Amino acid sequence: QVQLVESGGGLVQAGGSLRLSCAASVRTLSRYTTGWFRQAPGKEREFVAAIIWSGANTYYADSVKGRFTISRANAKNTVYLQMNSLKPEDTAVYYCAVRLSIVIGTTDSEYNYWGQGTQVTVSS
């Protein structure tokens, strides 16, 4: 029903910045939540940030508060994750996901659709 494509990953030095994008396959969606998750090698997938359809409410994992910002484009079909002050421990594959609810969720089981992921590597 929903196809998501992440982009913007790459290699960056510690302290640098990257902006990830998550584009939906349709021009518009109704009421929903978009989340960002990440998975490092050998580790479980973890919640990073989420935003509701209107952009009014956001939620961040403690590990990225003050460094990452989630936002929506004017067209509402693209969600961004601005990542500043990157650390080596931020290295992971980053996934965007959509939950068909306006209530923000922070676990994998609460999201219905997933993108393919984009690699972020932060070097020392």
JSON list of C-alpha atoms in Angstrom, two decimals:
[
{"chain": "A", "resi": 1, "resn": "GLN", "atom": "CA", "xyz": [0.00, 0.00, 0.00]},
{"chain": "A", "resi": 2, "resn": "VAL", "atom": "CA", "xyz": [2.86, 2.38, 0.84]},
{"chain": "A", "resi": 3, "resn": "GLN", "atom": "CA", "xyz": [6.36, 2.37, -0.61]},
{"chain": "A", "resi": 4, "resn": "LEU", "atom": "CA", "xyz": [9.14, 4.31, 1.12]},
{"chain": "A", "resi": 5, "resn": "VAL", "atom": "CA", "xyz": [12.58, 5.21, -0.20]},
{"chain": "A", "resi": 6, "resn": "GLU", "atom": "CA", "xyz": [15.38, 6.55, 2.00]},
{"chain": "A", "resi": 7, "resn": "SER", "atom": "CA", "xyz": [18.30, 8.56, 0.69]},
{"chain": "A", "resi": 8, "resn": "GLY", "atom": "CA", "xyz": [21.06, 10.85, 1.90]},
{"chain": "A", "resi": 9, "resn": "GLY", "atom": "CA", "xyz": [23.30, 8.40, 3.70]},
{"chain": "A", "resi": 10, "resn": "GLY", "atom": "CA", "xyz": [27.04, 8.33, 3.29]},
{"chain": "A", "resi": 11, "resn": "LEU", "atom": "CA", "xyz": [30.41, 8.65, 4.98]},
{"chain": "A", "resi": 12, "resn": "VAL", "atom": "CA", "xyz": [31.09, 11.62, 7.23]},
{"chain": "A", "resi": 13, "resn": "GLN", "atom": "CA", "xyz": [33.67, 12.50, 9.86]},
{"chain": "A", "resi": 14, "resn": "ALA", "atom": "CA", "xyz": [32.73, 12.80, 13.52]},
{"chain": "A", "resi": 15, "resn": "GLY", "atom": "CA", "xyz": [31.18, 16.18, 14.21]},
{"chain": "A", "resi": 16, "resn": "GLY", "atom": "CA", "xyz": [29.81, 16.47, 10.70]},
{"chain": "A", "resi": 17, "resn": "SER", "atom": "CA", "xyz": [26.25, 16.52, 9.41]},
{"chain": "A", "resi": 18, "resn": "LEU", "atom": "CA", "xyz": [23.99, 14.58, 7.08]},
{"chain": "A", "resi": 19, "resn": "ARG", "atom": "CA", "xyz": [20.37, 14.96, 6.05]},
{"chain": "A", "resi": 20, "resn": "LEU", "atom": "CA", "xyz": [18.35, 11.85, 5.33]},
{"chain": "A", "resi": 21, "resn": "SER", "atom": "CA", "xyz": [15.18, 11.89, 3.25]},
{"chain": "A", "resi": 22, "resn": "CYS", "atom": "CA", "xyz": [12.22, 9.53, 3.24]},
{"chain": "A", "resi": 23, "resn": "ALA", "atom": "CA", "xyz": [9.97, 9.79, 0.19]},
{"chain": "A", "resi": 24, "resn": "ALA", "atom": "CA", "xyz": [6.58, 8.11, -0.04]},
{"chain": "A", "resi": 25, "resn": "SER", "atom": "CA", "xyz": [5.30, 6.51, -3.23]},
{"chain": "A", "resi": 26, "resn": "VAL", "atom": "CA", "xyz": [2.19, 8.69, -3.27]},
{"chain": "A", "resi": 27, "resn": "ARG", "atom": "CA", "xyz": [1.86, 12.44, -3.41]},
{"chain": "A", "resi": 28, "resn": "THR", "atom": "CA", "xyz": [-0.17, 12.69, -0.23]},
{"chain": "A", "resi": 29, "resn": "LEU", "atom": "CA", "xyz": [-1.13, 10.55, 2.70]},
{"chain": "A", "resi": 30, "resn": "SER", "atom": "CA", "xyz": [-3.82, 11.02, 5.28]},
{"chain": "A", "resi": 31, "resn": "ARG", "atom": "CA", "xyz": [-3.24, 10.92, 9.02]},
{"chain": "A", "resi": 32, "resn": "TYR", "atom": "CA", "xyz": [-0.18, 8.88, 9.90]},
{"chain": "A", "resi": 33, "resn": "THR", "atom": "CA", "xyz": [3.15, 8.87, 11.71]},
{"chain": "A", "resi": 34, "resn": "THR", "atom": "CA", "xyz": [6.58, 8.60, 10.12]},
{"chain": "A", "resi": 35, "resn": "GLY", "atom": "CA", "xyz": [9.45, 7.23, 12.16]},
{"chain": "A", "resi": 36, "resn": "TRP", "atom": "CA", "xyz": [13.17, 6.79, 11.73]},
{"chain": "A", "resi": 37, "resn": "PHE", "atom": "CA", "xyz": [14.91, 3.69, 13.05]},
{"chain": "A", "resi": 38, "resn": "ARG", "atom": "CA", "xyz": [18.49, 2.52, 12.81]},
{"chain": "A", "resi": 39, "resn": "GLN", "atom": "CA", "xyz": [20.33, -0.76, 13.06]},
{"chain": "A", "resi": 40, "resn": "ALA", "atom": "CA", "xyz": [24.05, -1.15, 13.66]},
{"chain": "A", "resi": 41, "resn": "PRO", "atom": "CA", "xyz": [25.87, -4.39, 12.80]},
{"chain": "A", "resi": 42, "resn": "GLY", "atom": "CA", "xyz": [25.10, -7.07, 15.35]},
{"chain": "A", "resi": 43, "resn": "LYS", "atom": "CA", "xyz": [22.58, -4.91, 17.19]},
{"chain": "A", "resi": 44, "resn": "GLU", "atom": "CA", "xyz": [18.82, -4.68, 17.32]},
{"chain": "A", "resi": 45, "resn": "ARG", "atom": "CA", "xyz": [16.94, -2.07, 15.35]},
{"chain": "A", "resi": 46, "resn": "GLU", "atom": "CA", "xyz": [16.30, 0.95, 17.55]},
{"chain": "A", "resi": 47, "resn": "PHE", "atom": "CA", "xyz": [14.00, 3.93, 17.45]},
{"chain": "A", "resi": 48, "resn": "VAL", "atom": "CA", "xyz": [15.50, 7.30, 16.50]},
{"chain": "A", "resi": 49, "resn": "ALA", "atom": "CA", "xyz": [12.73, 9.85, 15.93]},
{"chain": "A", "resi": 50, "resn": "ALA", "atom": "CA", "xyz": [9.13, 10.21, 14.78]},
{"chain": "A", "resi": 51, "resn": "ILE", "atom": "CA", "xyz": [6.76, 12.89, 13.52]},
{"chain": "A", "resi": 52, "resn": "ILE", "atom": "CA", "xyz": [2.99, 12.96, 13.03]},
{"chain": "A", "resi": 53, "resn": "TRP", "atom": "CA", "xyz": [1.34, 13.87, 9.71]},
{"chain": "A", "resi": 54, "resn": "SER", "atom": "CA", "xyz": [0.90, 17.55, 10.57]},
{"chain": "A", "resi": 55, "resn": "GLY", "atom": "CA", "xyz": [4.45, 17.97, 11.85]},
{"chain": "A", "resi": 56, "resn": "ALA", "atom": "CA", "xyz": [3.11, 19.42, 15.08]},
{"chain": "A", "resi": 57, "resn": "ASN", "atom": "CA", "xyz": [4.39, 16.65, 17.33]},
{"chain": "A", "resi": 58, "resn": "THR", "atom": "CA", "xyz": [7.81, 15.03, 17.33]},
{"chain": "A", "resi": 59, "resn": "TYR", "atom": "CA", "xyz": [9.61, 12.57, 19.56]},
{"chain": "A", "resi": 60, "resn": "TYR", "atom": "CA", "xyz": [13.29, 11.66, 19.84]},
{"chain": "A", "resi": 61, "resn": "ALA", "atom": "CA", "xyz": [15.35, 8.94, 21.39]},
{"chain": "A", "resi": 62, "resn": "ASP", "atom": "CA", "xyz": [17.52, 10.21, 24.24]},
{"chain": "A", "resi": 63, "resn": "SER", "atom": "CA", "xyz": [20.67, 9.34, 22.32]},
{"chain": "A", "resi": 64, "resn": "VAL", "atom": "CA", "xyz": [19.93, 11.87, 19.56]},
{"chain": "A", "resi": 65, "resn": "LYS", "atom": "CA", "xyz": [18.11, 14.68, 21.39]},
{"chain": "A", "resi": 66, "resn": "GLY", "atom": "CA", "xyz": [19.67, 18.04, 20.64]},
{"chain": "A", "resi": 67, "resn": "ARG", "atom": "CA", "xyz": [21.58, 16.66, 17.64]},
{"chain": "A", "resi": 68, "resn": "PHE", "atom": "CA", "xyz": [18.94, 15.28, 15.26]},
{"chain": "A", "resi": 69, "resn": "THR", "atom": "CA", "xyz": [15.85, 17.04, 13.91]},
{"chain": "A", "resi": 70, "resn": "ILE", "atom": "CA", "xyz": [12.94, 15.38, 12.15]},
{"chain": "A", "resi": 71, "resn": "SER", "atom": "CA", "xyz": [10.77, 17.49, 9.85]},
{"chain": "A", "resi": 72, "resn": "ARG", "atom": "CA", "xyz": [8.34, 17.36, 6.93]},
{"chain": "A", "resi": 73, "resn": "ALA", "atom": "CA", "xyz": [8.48, 18.95, 3.51]},
{"chain": "A", "resi": 74, "resn": "ASN", "atom": "CA", "xyz": [5.69, 21.27, 2.43]},
{"chain": "A", "resi": 75, "resn": "ALA", "atom": "CA", "xyz": [4.29, 18.58, 0.14]},
{"chain": "A", "resi": 76, "resn": "LYS", "atom": "CA", "xyz": [3.94, 16.27, 3.16]},
{"chain": "A", "resi": 77, "resn": "ASN", "atom": "CA", "xyz": [5.21, 13.29, 1.21]},
{"chain": "A", "resi": 78, "resn": "THR", "atom": "CA", "xyz": [8.82, 13.63, 2.31]},
{"chain": "A", "resi": 79, "resn": "VAL", "atom": "CA", "xyz": [10.22, 13.44, 5.82]},
{"chain": "A", "resi": 80, "resn": "TYR", "atom": "CA", "xyz": [13.75, 14.52, 6.68]},
{"chain": "A", "resi": 81, "resn": "LEU", "atom": "CA", "xyz": [16.17, 13.63, 9.42]},
{"chain": "A", "resi": 82, "resn": "GLN", "atom": "CA", "xyz": [18.79, 16.32, 9.90]},
{"chain": "A", "resi": 83, "resn": "MET", "atom": "CA", "xyz": [21.72, 14.82, 11.77]},
{"chain": "A", "resi": 84, "resn": "ASN", "atom": "CA", "xyz": [24.27, 17.17, 13.30]},
{"chain": "A", "resi": 85, "resn": "SER", "atom": "CA", "xyz": [27.26, 16.59, 15.57]},
{"chain": "A", "resi": 86, "resn": "LEU", "atom": "CA", "xyz": [27.49, 13.03, 14.36]},
{"chain": "A", "resi": 87, "resn": "LYS", "atom": "CA", "xyz": [29.35, 10.48, 16.45]},
{"chain": "A", "resi": 88, "resn": "PRO", "atom": "CA", "xyz": [30.89, 7.13, 15.46]},
{"chain": "A", "resi": 89, "resn": "GLU", "atom": "CA", "xyz": [28.18, 5.39, 17.49]},
{"chain": "A", "resi": 90, "resn": "ASP", "atom": "CA", "xyz": [25.61, 6.84, 15.08]},
{"chain": "A", "resi": 91, "resn": "THR", "atom": "CA", "xyz": [26.94, 4.49, 12.39]},
{"chain": "A", "resi": 92, "resn": "ALA", "atom": "CA", "xyz": [24.07, 2.27, 11.24]},
{"chain": "A", "resi": 93, "resn": "VAL", "atom": "CA", "xyz": [21.61, 1.56, 8.48]},
{"chain": "A", "resi": 94, "resn": "TYR", "atom": "CA", "xyz": [18.79, 4.08, 8.86]},
{"chain": "A", "resi": 95, "resn": "TYR", "atom": "CA", "xyz": [15.22, 3.13, 7.96]},
{"chain": "A", "resi": 96, "resn": "CYS", "atom": "CA", "xyz": [12.08, 5.18, 7.64]},
{"chain": "A", "resi": 97, "resn": "ALA", "atom": "CA", "xyz": [8.74, 3.65, 8.48]},
{"chain": "A", "resi": 98, "resn": "VAL", "atom": "CA", "xyz": [5.08, 4.64, 8.42]},
{"chain": "A", "resi": 99, "resn": "ARG", "atom": "CA", "xyz": [2.47, 3.91, 11.03]},
{"chain": "A", "resi": 100, "resn": "LEU", "atom": "CA", "xyz": [-1.18, 4.37, 10.10]},
{"chain": "A", "resi": 101, "resn": "SER", "atom": "CA", "xyz": [-1.96, 6.29, 13.26]},
{"chain": "A", "resi": 102, "resn": "ILE", "atom": "CA", "xyz": [-1.46, 9.82, 14.53]},
{"chain": "A", "resi": 103, "resn": "VAL", "atom": "CA", "xyz": [-0.20, 8.45, 17.83]},
{"chain": "A", "resi": 104, "resn": "ILE", "atom": "CA", "xyz": [3.60, 8.29, 17.82]},
{"chain": "A", "resi": 105, "resn": "GLY", "atom": "CA", "xyz": [5.04, 4.84, 18.33]},
{"chain": "A", "resi": 106, "resn": "THR", "atom": "CA", "xyz": [8.58, 3.89, 19.30]},
{"chain": "A", "resi": 107, "resn": "THR", "atom": "CA", "xyz": [8.69, 0.15, 18.58]},
{"chain": "A", "resi": 108, "resn": "ASP", "atom": "CA", "xyz": [9.00, -1.84, 15.35]},
{"chain": "A", "resi": 109, "resn": "SER", "atom": "CA", "xyz": [5.67, -3.60, 15.80]},
{"chain": "A", "resi": 110, "resn": "GLU", "atom": "CA", "xyz": [3.80, -0.29, 15.74]},
{"chain": "A", "resi": 111, "resn": "TYR", "atom": "CA", "xyz": [4.84, 0.53, 12.15]},
{"chain": "A", "resi": 112, "resn": "ASN", "atom": "CA", "xyz": [3.22, -0.93, 9.06]},
{"chain": "A", "resi": 113, "resn": "TYR", "atom": "CA", "xyz": [5.52, -0.01, 6.16]},
{"chain": "A", "resi": 114, "resn": "TRP", "atom": "CA", "xyz": [9.30, 0.17, 5.84]},
{"chain": "A", "resi": 115, "resn": "GLY", "atom": "CA", "xyz": [11.88, 1.51, 3.43]},
{"chain": "A", "resi": 116, "resn": "GLN", "atom": "CA", "xyz": [14.99, -0.34, 2.30]},
{"chain": "A", "resi": 117, "resn": "GLY", "atom": "CA", "xyz": [17.41, 1.62, 4.46]},
{"chain": "A", "resi": 118, "resn": "THR", "atom": "CA", "xyz": [20.35, 3.93, 3.82]},
{"chain": "A", "resi": 119, "resn": "GLN", "atom": "CA", "xyz": [23.85, 3.49, 5.25]},
{"chain": "A", "resi": 120, "resn": "VAL", "atom": "CA", "xyz": [25.33, 6.15, 7.52]},
{"chain": "A", "resi": 121, "resn": "THR", "atom": "CA", "xyz": [28.97, 5.77, 8.49]},
{"chain": "A", "resi": 122, "resn": "VAL", "atom": "CA", "xyz": [30.67, 8.18, 10.89]},
{"chain": "A", "resi": 123, "resn": "SER", "atom": "CA", "xyz": [34.44, 7.96, 11.08]},
{"chain": "A", "resi": 124, "resn": "SER", "atom": "CA", "xyz": [36.76, 9.12, 13.85]}
]
